[in-house]
């Protein structure tokens, strides 16, 4: 990995961050400091608050209390948001050709492209379908396009919310290769996944969320070999959480 370039948006720091919606505390007492480059993976059961946390980190929505800073700048700063890009589980593509989807992003005022359209198409192996309407691509192709489109602005931070959830092993491998490629460009990645194998393959550190709280934040080797809390042990070992029915 090439860590030579200092990432201007690190460290990420959260202090006493909480979010309540409709009287439900969805995130609470979040204190976190992420200093390391590479892939930080956010794990946890459905509804643990992973997507909500990712959105707050990207400045999509505001916490009720607490502070989030990137490289000591507020998460709300335009200059911070402009250096970040997000890829969602369901790719959101423009009703244009594959090439036009990339062109649109490459000419944005805040873009600092590190790769040309041709290089991005090559990287995602989409050169042959460059003039095809983006929405006619297969699911795996659409996700590759969404990924290189996010990469096109030359971000310092990428947020990936279950980018391989609907993909087969080959298509998943493609996205994992793209993630490694971005990591080698010193782009810091925050990855949400339910794929434990993927988390083991890619993570430098792991944040384990449980019911809106950070149960554990540790380096990946420690997390997978010696998870600290009972919840994270069960999660790593694939033990299903007790359902409300089983408690009756
Ligand atoms: N806008 C909202 N209004 C009310 N509740 C919300 C809102 N957004 C999320 N929630 C609730 O917050 C909780 C956490 O949601 P979130 O989407 O972050 O979970 P997640 O960990 O990403 O789960 P999954 O693995 O299923 O994607 C859920 O119980 C959800 O219903
Ligand atoms: Mg989610």
Coordinates of C-alpha atoms and ligand atoms in Angstrom, one line a residue:
X1 CA 0.0 0.0 0.0
X2 CA 1.2 3.5 -0.8
X3 CA 0.7 5.5 2.4
X4 CA 3.2 8.2 1.4
X5 CA 0.6 10.9 0.8
X6 CA -0.8 12.3 4.1
X7 CA -4.6 12.3 3.8
X8 CA -5.8 15.9 4.6
X9 CA -9.1 14.6 6.0
X10 CA -7.5 12.4 8.7
X11 CA -7.9 12.1 11.5
X12 CA -11.7 11.6 11.7
X13 CA -12.9 12.4 15.2
X14 CA -16.3 11.9 16.7
X15 CA -17.1 13.3 20.2
X16 CA -20.3 12.3 22.0
X17 CA -22.3 12.0 18.8
X18 CA -26.0 11.1 19.2
X19 CA -29.0 11.0 16.9
X20 CA -32.6 10.5 18.0
X21 CA -35.5 10.3 15.5
X22 CA -39.2 10.2 16.6
X23 CA -38.1 9.6 20.1
X24 CA -35.9 6.6 19.2
X25 CA -32.2 6.9 20.1
X26 CA -30.7 5.5 16.8
X27 CA -27.1 6.5 17.5
X28 CA -25.8 7.3 21.0
X29 CA -22.5 8.1 22.8
X30 CA -20.3 7.8 19.7
X31 CA -16.7 8.6 20.4
X32 CA -14.2 7.6 17.7
X33 CA -10.9 8.5 16.3
X34 CA -9.7 7.1 13.0
X35 CA -6.1 8.0 12.1
X36 CA -5.1 5.0 9.9
X37 CA -5.2 4.9 6.1
X38 CA -6.7 2.0 4.3
X39 CA -10.1 0.4 4.8
X40 CA -12.1 0.9 8.0
X41 CA -15.0 -1.5 8.0
X42 CA -18.2 -0.9 9.8
X43 CA -19.9 -4.2 10.9
X44 CA -23.1 -4.9 12.8
X45 CA -26.5 -6.5 12.5
X46 CA -29.4 -5.1 10.4
X47 CA -30.6 -1.9 12.0
X48 CA -27.5 -1.4 14.1
X49 CA -27.1 2.1 12.6
X50 CA -24.3 1.5 10.0
X51 CA -25.9 3.4 7.1
X52 CA -27.0 6.2 9.4
X53 CA -23.5 6.6 10.7
X54 CA -22.0 6.6 7.2
X55 CA -24.5 9.3 6.2
X56 CA -23.5 11.5 9.2
X57 CA -19.8 11.0 8.4
X58 CA -20.6 12.3 4.9
X59 CA -22.6 15.3 6.2
X60 CA -25.9 13.9 4.9
X61 CA -28.0 14.8 8.0
X62 CA -26.8 16.3 11.3
X63 CA -26.3 14.7 14.7
X64 CA -28.4 16.1 17.5
X65 CA -25.4 16.4 19.8
X66 CA -21.7 16.1 19.6
X67 CA -19.1 16.9 16.9
X68 CA -17.7 15.3 13.8
X69 CA -14.4 16.6 12.4
X70 CA -12.3 15.6 9.4
X71 CA -8.7 16.7 9.7
X72 CA -9.9 19.2 12.4
X73 CA -12.5 20.7 10.0
X74 CA -16.2 20.4 10.6
X75 CA -18.1 17.6 8.7
X76 CA -20.4 20.4 7.4
X77 CA -17.7 22.3 5.7
X78 CA -18.2 22.4 1.9
X79 CA -14.5 21.9 1.4
X80 CA -14.8 18.6 3.4
X81 CA -17.8 17.3 1.5
X82 CA -16.2 18.1 -1.8
X83 CA -13.3 15.7 -1.0
X84 CA -15.7 12.8 -0.3
X85 CA -17.7 10.4 -2.5
X86 CA -20.3 7.7 -1.7
X87 CA -21.3 4.5 -3.4
X88 CA -24.7 3.1 -2.4
X89 CA -26.0 -0.5 -2.4
X90 CA -28.3 0.4 -5.3
X91 CA -26.3 2.4 -7.8
X92 CA -27.8 5.7 -8.7
X93 CA -26.9 6.4 -12.4
X94 CA -27.9 9.2 -14.7
X95 CA -30.2 8.4 -17.7
X96 CA -27.2 8.8 -20.0
X97 CA -24.5 6.6 -21.6
X98 CA -21.8 5.0 -19.4
X99 CA -19.3 7.6 -20.8
X100 CA -21.6 10.5 -20.1
X101 CA -22.1 9.4 -16.5
X102 CA -18.3 9.7 -16.1
X103 CA -18.1 13.0 -18.1
X104 CA -20.7 14.6 -15.8
X105 CA -18.6 13.9 -12.7
X106 CA -15.3 14.7 -14.3
X107 CA -16.4 18.3 -15.1
X108 CA -17.9 19.1 -11.7
X109 CA -16.3 22.3 -10.2
X110 CA -14.9 20.5 -7.2
X111 CA -13.5 17.5 -9.1
X112 CA -9.7 16.9 -9.0
X113 CA -9.5 14.0 -11.4
X114 CA -6.6 11.6 -11.0
X115 CA -7.7 9.4 -13.9
X116 CA -9.1 10.2 -17.4
X117 CA -12.4 8.9 -18.7
X118 CA -10.5 6.3 -20.8
X119 CA -8.5 5.2 -17.7
X120 CA -11.7 4.9 -15.6
X121 CA -13.5 2.9 -18.3
X122 CA -10.5 0.6 -18.5
X123 CA -10.2 0.2 -14.8
X124 CA -13.9 -0.9 -14.6
X125 CA -13.6 -3.0 -17.8
X126 CA -16.4 -1.0 -19.3
X127 CA -14.7 0.4 -22.4
X128 CA -16.7 -1.9 -24.7
X129 CA -20.0 -0.5 -23.4
X130 CA -19.0 3.1 -23.1
X131 CA -21.8 4.4 -25.4
X132 CA -24.5 2.1 -23.9
X133 CA -27.2 3.6 -21.7
X134 CA -25.9 3.2 -18.1
X135 CA -29.2 1.8 -16.9
X136 CA -29.1 -1.1 -19.3
X137 CA -25.9 -2.5 -17.7
X138 CA -26.0 -5.6 -15.6
X139 CA -26.1 -5.1 -11.8
X140 CA -22.4 -5.9 -11.5
X141 CA -21.5 -3.5 -14.3
X142 CA -23.6 -0.8 -12.8
X143 CA -21.9 -1.1 -9.5
X144 CA -18.5 -1.0 -11.2
X145 CA -19.6 2.2 -13.0
X146 CA -20.9 3.7 -9.8
X147 CA -17.5 3.0 -8.1
X148 CA -15.3 4.5 -10.8
X149 CA -17.7 7.5 -11.1
X150 CA -17.1 8.1 -7.4
X151 CA -13.4 7.7 -8.0
X152 CA -13.5 10.2 -10.9
X153 CA -13.6 13.3 -8.6
X154 CA -10.3 12.2 -7.0
X155 CA -11.7 12.0 -3.5
X156 CA -9.7 11.7 -0.3
X157 CA -12.5 9.6 1.4
X158 CA -14.8 7.0 -0.2
X159 CA -17.9 5.7 1.7
X160 CA -19.2 2.3 0.4
X161 CA -22.5 1.1 1.8
X162 CA -22.8 -2.6 1.0
X163 CA -21.4 -2.2 -2.5
X164 CA -21.4 -6.0 -3.2
X165 CA -24.7 -6.9 -1.4
X166 CA -26.4 -8.1 -4.6
X167 CA -23.4 -9.3 -6.6
X168 CA -22.1 -12.8 -7.4
X169 CA -18.6 -13.9 -6.4
X170 CA -17.0 -12.7 -9.7
X171 CA -18.7 -9.3 -9.6
X172 CA -17.7 -9.0 -5.9
X173 CA -14.1 -9.8 -6.8
X174 CA -14.2 -6.9 -9.3
X175 CA -15.4 -4.4 -6.7
X176 CA -12.8 -5.7 -4.2
X177 CA -10.1 -5.1 -6.8
X178 CA -11.4 -1.6 -7.3
X179 CA -11.3 -1.0 -3.6
X180 CA -7.7 -2.2 -3.4
X181 CA -6.8 0.0 -6.3
X182 CA -8.4 3.1 -4.6
X183 CA -6.6 2.2 -1.3
X184 CA -3.3 2.1 -3.2
X185 CA -4.0 5.7 -4.3
X186 CA -4.1 6.6 -0.6
X187 CA -7.9 7.1 -0.7
X188 CA -9.3 6.4 2.8
X189 CA -12.3 4.0 2.6
X190 CA -15.2 3.4 5.0
X191 CA -16.9 0.2 4.0
X192 CA -20.2 -1.2 5.4
X193 CA -20.6 -4.9 4.6
X194 CA -22.3 -8.0 5.9
X195 CA -19.7 -10.2 4.2
X196 CA -17.4 -11.3 6.9
X197 CA -15.0 -12.8 4.4
X198 CA -14.8 -9.5 2.6
X199 CA -14.2 -7.7 5.9
X200 CA -11.3 -10.1 6.7
X201 CA -9.8 -9.6 3.2
X202 CA -9.9 -5.8 3.1
X203 CA -10.0 -4.2 6.5
X204 CA -7.2 -2.4 8.3
X205 CA -9.5 -1.7 11.3
X206 CA -13.1 -2.6 12.3
X207 CA -15.9 -0.6 14.0
X208 CA -18.5 -2.9 15.4
X209 CA -21.9 -1.2 16.0
X210 CA -24.6 -2.7 18.2
X211 CA -27.9 -1.0 18.7
X212 CA -26.6 2.4 17.7
X213 CA -23.5 2.2 19.9
X214 CA -19.9 1.5 19.1
X215 CA -19.2 -1.8 20.8
X216 CA -15.7 -2.0 19.6
X217 CA -13.1 -0.2 17.4
X218 CA -9.9 -2.1 16.9
X219 CA -7.4 -3.2 14.3
X220 CA -8.7 -6.0 12.0
X221 CA -6.4 -8.7 13.2
X222 CA -7.5 -8.2 16.9
X223 CA -11.1 -8.0 16.0
X224 CA -11.2 -11.2 14.0
X225 CA -9.0 -13.2 16.3
X226 CA -9.9 -11.9 19.8
X227 CA -13.2 -9.9 19.6
X228 CA -13.6 -8.2 22.9
X229 CA -17.3 -8.0 23.6
X230 CA -19.8 -10.9 23.7
X231 CA -21.8 -9.2 20.9
X232 CA -18.8 -9.0 18.6
X233 CA -17.7 -12.6 19.4
X234 CA -21.2 -13.8 18.4
X235 CA -21.1 -11.8 15.2
X236 CA -17.7 -13.0 14.1
X237 CA -18.7 -16.6 14.9
X238 CA -22.0 -16.2 12.9
X239 CA -24.2 -16.8 16.0
X240 CA -27.7 -15.5 15.3
X241 CA -29.0 -12.8 17.7
X242 CA -31.9 -13.9 19.9
X243 CA -35.2 -13.0 18.1
X244 CA -38.1 -11.4 20.0
X245 CA -40.1 -14.6 19.4
X246 CA -37.4 -16.8 21.0
X247 CA -37.6 -14.8 24.2
X248 CA -41.3 -15.6 24.6
Ligands
LIG1 N1 -35.0 8.6 8.6 C1 -35.3 7.7 9.6 N2 -36.3 7.9 10.4 C2 -36.6 7.0 11.4 N3 -35.8 5.9 11.6 C3 -34.8 5.7 10.9 C4 -34.4 6.6 9.8 N4 -33.3 6.1 9.2 C5 -33.0 5.0 9.9 N5 -33.9 4.8 10.9 C6 -33.8 3.6 11.8 O1 -32.5 3.6 12.4 C7 -32.1 2.3 12.6 C8 -30.7 2.1 11.9 O2 -30.9 2.2 10.5 P1 -29.7 1.9 9.5 O3 -30.2 2.0 8.1 O4 -28.5 2.8 9.9 O5 -29.3 0.4 9.8 P2 -28.1 -0.5 9.2 O6 -27.2 -0.9 10.3 O7 -27.6 0.2 8.0 O8 -29.0 -1.8 8.8 P3 -28.9 -2.7 7.5 O9 -27.7 -3.7 7.7 O10 -30.2 -3.4 7.5 O11 -28.6 -1.8 6.3 C9 -33.2 1.4 12.0 O12 -33.9 0.9 13.0 C10 -34.0 2.3 11.1 O13 -35.3 1.9 11.1
LIG2 MG1 -27.7 -0.1 6.0

